[in-house]
mmCIF file of C-alpha atoms in Angstrom:
data_model
loop_
_atom_site.group_PDB
_atom_site.id
_atom_site.type_symbol
_atom_site.label_atom_id
_atom_site.label_comp_id
_atom_site.label_asym_id
_atom_site.label_seq_id
_atom_site.Cartn_x
_atom_site.Cartn_y
_atom_site.Cartn_z
ATOM 1 C CA SER A 754 80.268 30.117 2.844
ATOM 2 C CA GLU A 755 81.030 26.429 1.991
ATOM 3 C CA VAL A 756 84.049 24.810 2.369
ATOM 4 C CA TRP A 757 85.422 21.118 1.424
ATOM 5 C CA MET A 758 86.878 18.969 4.400
ATOM 6 C CA HIS A 759 88.868 15.745 4.163
ATOM 7 C CA ASP A 760 87.870 14.043 7.201
ATOM 8 C CA VAL A 761 89.683 10.915 8.890
ATOM 9 C CA VAL A 762 88.190 9.275 11.984
ATOM 10 C CA SER A 763 89.660 6.551 13.973
ATOM 11 C CA VAL A 764 88.277 4.952 16.949
ATOM 12 C CA VAL A 765 90.174 5.064 20.145
ATOM 13 C CA VAL A 766 90.021 1.906 22.285
ATOM 14 C CA GLU A 767 90.385 2.068 26.167
ATOM 15 C CA ALA A 768 90.120 -1.308 28.433
ATOM 16 C CA ASP A 769 89.556 -3.121 25.378
ATOM 17 C CA GLN A 770 86.269 -1.231 24.774
ATOM 18 C CA PRO A 771 85.728 1.548 21.983
ATOM 19 C CA SER A 772 85.917 4.647 24.097
ATOM 20 C CA LYS A 773 85.720 7.573 21.523
ATOM 21 C CA LEU A 774 86.397 8.731 18.063
ATOM 22 C CA ARG A 775 89.407 10.797 16.983
ATOM 23 C CA GLY A 776 89.188 12.735 13.876
ATOM 24 C CA VAL A 777 91.798 14.815 11.913
ATOM 25 C CA MET A 778 90.101 17.353 9.167
ATOM 26 C CA VAL A 779 91.860 19.007 6.588
ATOM 27 C CA ASP A 780 90.489 21.938 4.481
ATOM 28 C CA ILE A 781 90.662 20.607 0.867
ATOM 29 C CA THR A 782 88.592 23.669 -0.699
ATOM 30 C CA GLU A 783 91.302 24.935 -2.893
ATOM 31 C CA ARG A 784 91.885 21.391 -4.235
ATOM 32 C CA LYS A 785 88.115 21.006 -5.129
ATOM 33 C CA GLN A 786 88.038 24.267 -6.831
ATOM 34 C CA VAL A 787 90.982 23.431 -8.907
ATOM 35 C CA GLU A 788 89.392 19.804 -9.912
ATOM 36 C CA GLU A 789 86.138 21.812 -10.660
ATOM 37 C CA ALA A 790 88.202 24.255 -12.739
ATOM 38 C CA LEU A 791 89.786 21.509 -14.645
ATOM 39 C CA ARG A 792 86.216 19.343 -15.171
ATOM 40 C CA GLU A 793 84.776 22.580 -16.571
ATOM 41 C CA SER A 794 87.928 23.103 -18.840
ATOM 42 C CA GLU A 795 87.584 19.567 -20.198
ATOM 43 C CA SER A 796 83.920 20.123 -20.768
ATOM 44 C CA HIS A 797 84.745 23.092 -22.643
ATOM 45 C CA PHE A 798 87.419 21.695 -24.693
ATOM 46 C CA ARG A 799 85.121 18.469 -25.565
ATOM 47 C CA ALA A 800 82.286 20.901 -26.763
ATOM 48 C CA VAL A 801 84.702 22.613 -28.921
ATOM 49 C CA PHE A 802 86.155 19.353 -30.156
ATOM 50 C CA GLU A 803 82.820 18.185 -31.113
ATOM 51 C CA GLU A 804 81.274 20.977 -32.421
ATOM 52 C CA ALA A 805 84.088 22.359 -34.734
ATOM 53 C CA PRO A 806 82.905 22.996 -38.175
ATOM 54 C CA ILE A 807 86.084 21.161 -39.681
ATOM 55 C CA GLY A 808 87.172 17.529 -39.058
ATOM 56 C CA LEU A 809 89.110 16.646 -36.202
ATOM 57 C CA ALA A 810 91.404 13.675 -35.413
ATOM 58 C CA TYR A 811 93.936 12.651 -32.986
ATOM 59 C CA ILE A 812 96.753 10.500 -34.623
ATOM 60 C CA ASP A 813 99.224 8.152 -32.750
ATOM 61 C CA ARG A 814 102.886 7.265 -33.841
ATOM 62 C CA ALA A 815 101.633 4.055 -36.029
ATOM 63 C CA LEU A 816 99.509 6.822 -38.002
ATOM 64 C CA ARG A 817 96.269 5.203 -36.545
ATOM 65 C CA ILE A 818 93.283 7.468 -35.854
ATOM 66 C CA GLY A 819 92.177 8.014 -32.179
ATOM 67 C CA ARG A 820 89.365 10.318 -31.212
ATOM 68 C CA VAL A 821 87.322 12.143 -34.110
ATOM 69 C CA ASN A 822 84.671 14.527 -34.168
ATOM 70 C CA ARG A 823 81.453 14.763 -35.781
ATOM 71 C CA SER A 824 82.516 16.942 -38.825
ATOM 72 C CA LEU A 825 85.030 14.364 -39.797
ATOM 73 C CA CYS A 826 82.755 11.468 -39.470
ATOM 74 C CA SER A 827 80.078 13.323 -41.851
ATOM 75 C CA PHE A 828 82.803 14.203 -44.212
ATOM 76 C CA LEU A 829 83.681 10.586 -44.582
ATOM 77 C CA GLY A 830 80.610 8.812 -43.993
ATOM 78 C CA TYR A 831 81.868 6.740 -41.112
ATOM 79 C CA SER A 832 80.554 6.385 -37.340
ATOM 80 C CA ALA A 833 83.461 7.535 -34.713
ATOM 81 C CA GLU A 834 83.843 3.712 -33.748
ATOM 82 C CA GLU A 835 84.534 2.891 -37.492
ATOM 83 C CA LEU A 836 86.989 5.605 -38.050
ATOM 84 C CA GLN A 837 88.897 4.821 -34.528
ATOM 85 C CA ALA A 838 89.600 1.220 -35.828
ATOM 86 C CA LYS A 839 91.362 2.614 -38.693
ATOM 87 C CA ALA A 840 94.768 3.590 -40.167
ATOM 88 C CA ILE A 841 95.359 6.994 -42.188
ATOM 89 C CA ALA A 842 96.312 4.951 -44.910
ATOM 90 C CA GLU A 843 92.899 3.158 -45.093
ATOM 91 C CA ILE A 844 91.112 6.400 -45.731
ATOM 92 C CA THR A 845 93.551 8.166 -48.084
ATOM 93 C CA HIS A 846 93.703 7.753 -51.811
ATOM 94 C CA PRO A 847 96.655 5.413 -52.858
ATOM 95 C CA ASP A 848 98.600 8.404 -54.675
ATOM 96 C CA ASP A 849 98.631 10.590 -51.693
ATOM 97 C CA ILE A 850 99.589 8.045 -48.955
ATOM 98 C CA ASP A 851 103.314 8.330 -49.343
ATOM 99 C CA ARG A 852 103.550 11.926 -49.200
ATOM 100 C CA ASP A 853 101.248 12.284 -46.419
ATOM 101 C CA ALA A 854 103.338 9.586 -44.318
ATOM 102 C CA ALA A 855 106.563 11.093 -44.944
ATOM 103 C CA GLN A 856 105.331 14.347 -43.550
ATOM 104 C CA ALA A 857 103.694 12.720 -40.493
ATOM 105 C CA GLN A 858 106.838 10.763 -39.772
ATOM 106 C CA GLN A 859 108.731 14.188 -39.796
ATOM 107 C CA LEU A 860 106.269 15.632 -37.551
ATOM 108 C CA PHE A 861 106.474 12.757 -34.788
ATOM 109 C CA LEU A 862 110.284 12.915 -35.109
ATOM 110 C CA GLY A 863 110.133 16.724 -34.160
ATOM 111 C CA GLU A 864 111.720 17.837 -37.651
ATOM 112 C CA ILE A 865 108.795 19.966 -38.490
ATOM 113 C CA SER A 866 106.149 21.498 -36.091
ATOM 114 C CA SER A 867 103.339 21.108 -38.530
ATOM 115 C CA TYR A 868 102.570 20.808 -42.382
ATOM 116 C CA GLN A 869 99.601 21.513 -44.579
ATOM 117 C CA MET A 870 98.597 19.517 -47.682
ATOM 118 C CA GLU A 871 95.878 18.976 -49.823
ATOM 119 C CA LYS A 872 94.607 15.303 -50.433
ATOM 120 C CA ARG A 873 92.475 12.946 -51.409
ATOM 121 C CA TYR A 874 90.204 10.929 -48.940
ATOM 122 C CA LEU A 875 88.335 7.755 -49.587
ATOM 123 C CA ARG A 876 84.707 7.849 -48.241
ATOM 124 C CA LYS A 877 82.835 4.687 -46.669
ATOM 125 C CA ASP A 878 80.665 4.786 -50.163
ATOM 126 C CA GLY A 879 83.816 4.675 -52.225
ATOM 127 C CA GLU A 880 83.539 8.425 -53.191
ATOM 128 C CA ILE A 881 86.844 10.151 -53.451
ATOM 129 C CA VAL A 882 86.785 13.735 -51.558
ATOM 130 C CA TRP A 883 89.155 16.491 -51.282
ATOM 131 C CA GLY A 884 90.543 17.713 -47.826
ATOM 132 C CA LEU A 885 92.759 20.511 -46.589
ATOM 133 C CA LEU A 886 94.881 18.943 -43.982
ATOM 134 C CA THR A 887 96.684 20.750 -41.277
ATOM 135 C CA ALA A 888 98.695 18.550 -39.054
ATOM 136 C CA THR A 889 100.396 19.534 -35.827
ATOM 137 C CA VAL A 890 101.239 17.778 -32.540
ATOM 138 C CA ILE A 891 100.152 17.971 -29.129
ATOM 139 C CA ARG A 892 102.758 17.721 -26.192
ATOM 140 C CA ASP A 893 102.288 16.254 -22.613
ATOM 141 C CA LYS A 894 103.074 18.255 -19.588
ATOM 142 C CA ASP A 895 106.759 17.284 -20.025
ATOM 143 C CA GLY A 896 106.926 18.626 -23.672
ATOM 144 C CA GLN A 897 106.877 15.213 -25.125
ATOM 145 C CA ILE A 898 104.947 14.712 -28.269
ATOM 146 C CA ALA A 899 101.799 12.832 -27.035
ATOM 147 C CA HIS A 900 99.909 12.434 -30.367
ATOM 148 C CA GLY A 901 99.269 14.270 -33.550
ATOM 149 C CA LEU A 902 96.139 16.352 -34.306
ATOM 150 C CA GLY A 903 94.746 16.542 -37.887
ATOM 151 C CA MET A 904 92.500 19.144 -38.888
ATOM 152 C CA ILE A 905 90.635 18.713 -42.199
ATOM 153 C CA GLU A 906 88.637 21.031 -44.154
ATOM 154 C CA ASN A 907 86.307 19.735 -46.965
ATOM 155 C CA ILE A 908 87.303 21.507 -50.157
ATOM 156 C CA THR A 909 86.011 19.048 -52.604
ATOM 157 C CA GLY A 910 83.571 21.903 -53.931
ATOM 158 C CA ARG A 911 86.698 24.344 -54.412
ATOM 159 C CA LYS A 912 88.616 21.833 -56.260
ATOM 160 C CA GLU A 913 85.492 20.593 -58.585
ATOM 161 C CA ALA A 914 85.144 24.523 -59.504
ATOM 162 C CA GLU A 915 88.891 24.632 -60.262
ATOM 163 C CA ASP A 916 88.686 21.498 -62.412
ATOM 164 C CA GLN A 917 85.828 23.018 -64.126
ATOM 165 C CA LEU A 918 87.433 26.446 -64.789
ATOM 166 C CA ARG A 919 90.501 24.391 -65.995
ATOM 167 C CA HIS A 920 88.376 22.784 -68.261
ATOM 168 C CA ALA A 921 86.683 25.925 -69.572
ATOM 169 C CA GLN A 922 90.243 27.709 -70.160
ATOM 170 C CA LYS A 923 91.223 24.408 -72.242
ATOM 171 C CA MET A 924 88.092 24.722 -74.271
ATOM 172 C CA GLU A 925 88.677 28.552 -74.774
ATOM 173 C CA ALA A 926 92.086 27.926 -75.866
ATOM 174 C CA LEU A 927 91.127 25.234 -78.201
ATOM 175 C CA GLY A 928 88.293 27.490 -79.824
ATOM 176 C CA ARG A 929 90.926 29.956 -80.514
ATOM 177 C CA LEU A 930 93.242 27.639 -82.184
ATOM 178 C CA ALA A 931 90.451 26.377 -84.310
ATOM 179 C CA GLY A 932 89.528 29.824 -85.146
ATOM 180 C CA GLY A 933 92.957 30.711 -85.971
ATOM 181 C CA VAL A 934 93.637 27.425 -88.285
ATOM 182 C CA ALA A 935 89.991 28.481 -90.058
ATOM 183 C CA HIS A 936 91.307 31.857 -90.830
ATOM 184 C CA ASP A 937 94.340 30.539 -92.313
ATOM 185 C CA PHE A 938 92.683 27.998 -94.242
ATOM 186 C CA ASN A 939 90.402 30.737 -95.547
ATOM 187 C CA ASN A 940 93.313 32.693 -96.670
ATOM 188 C CA VAL A 941 94.820 29.698 -98.437
ATOM 189 C CA LEU A 942 91.481 28.877 -99.994
ATOM 190 C CA SER A 943 91.049 32.667 -101.333
ATOM 191 C CA VAL A 944 94.407 32.469 -103.072
ATOM 192 C CA ILE A 945 93.327 28.997 -104.710
ATOM 193 C CA LEU A 946 90.176 30.400 -105.876
ATOM 194 C CA SER A 947 91.717 33.427 -107.201
ATOM 195 C CA TYR A 948 94.023 31.244 -109.280
ATOM 196 C CA ALA A 949 90.949 29.058 -110.398
ATOM 197 C CA GLU A 950 89.410 32.006 -111.830
ATOM 198 C CA MET A 951 92.414 33.332 -113.644
ATOM 199 C CA ILE A 952 92.767 30.016 -115.291
ATOM 200 C CA ALA A 953 89.227 29.588 -116.123
#
């Protein structure tokens, strides 16, 4: 089997001349195994973070964007470097900024452990898209809040379908109303025609 050793060597001087080496060897195999396990764990985490099918972003207490993944970059049309230079407010629709910021502040104060909201995002090309945001916190080894984690699912297609359904329902209601008005008008018209025939 292979083992890892930490070897410290010093020169022994006798009669003003180096005469031999003195060494101390410490078995650090267990420490190296822990380090390797940690590297493997970090590698797996990076892979999961980068390849996740939803947008992921670290957020600091000033509500500025830190690390982001590919899905979020694709969703918003920015490169990772461009997003990491922005505040959350810069990619959020003006009508949704206050509501999001208020809940994020509660999150960082520890008043809530997470929150979820549907909000509009501003893509780099100016298009407005919808995202389902789930926000939570990541804590350090001492249990203190290190940063926020935002998970953003693209729900633009669903919101468009909901808008189309609402529009269709409105048109259906208008159609029923128009049909009712026409029916009532026909009844009135029939009475008028009957009286007209009696007079004639």
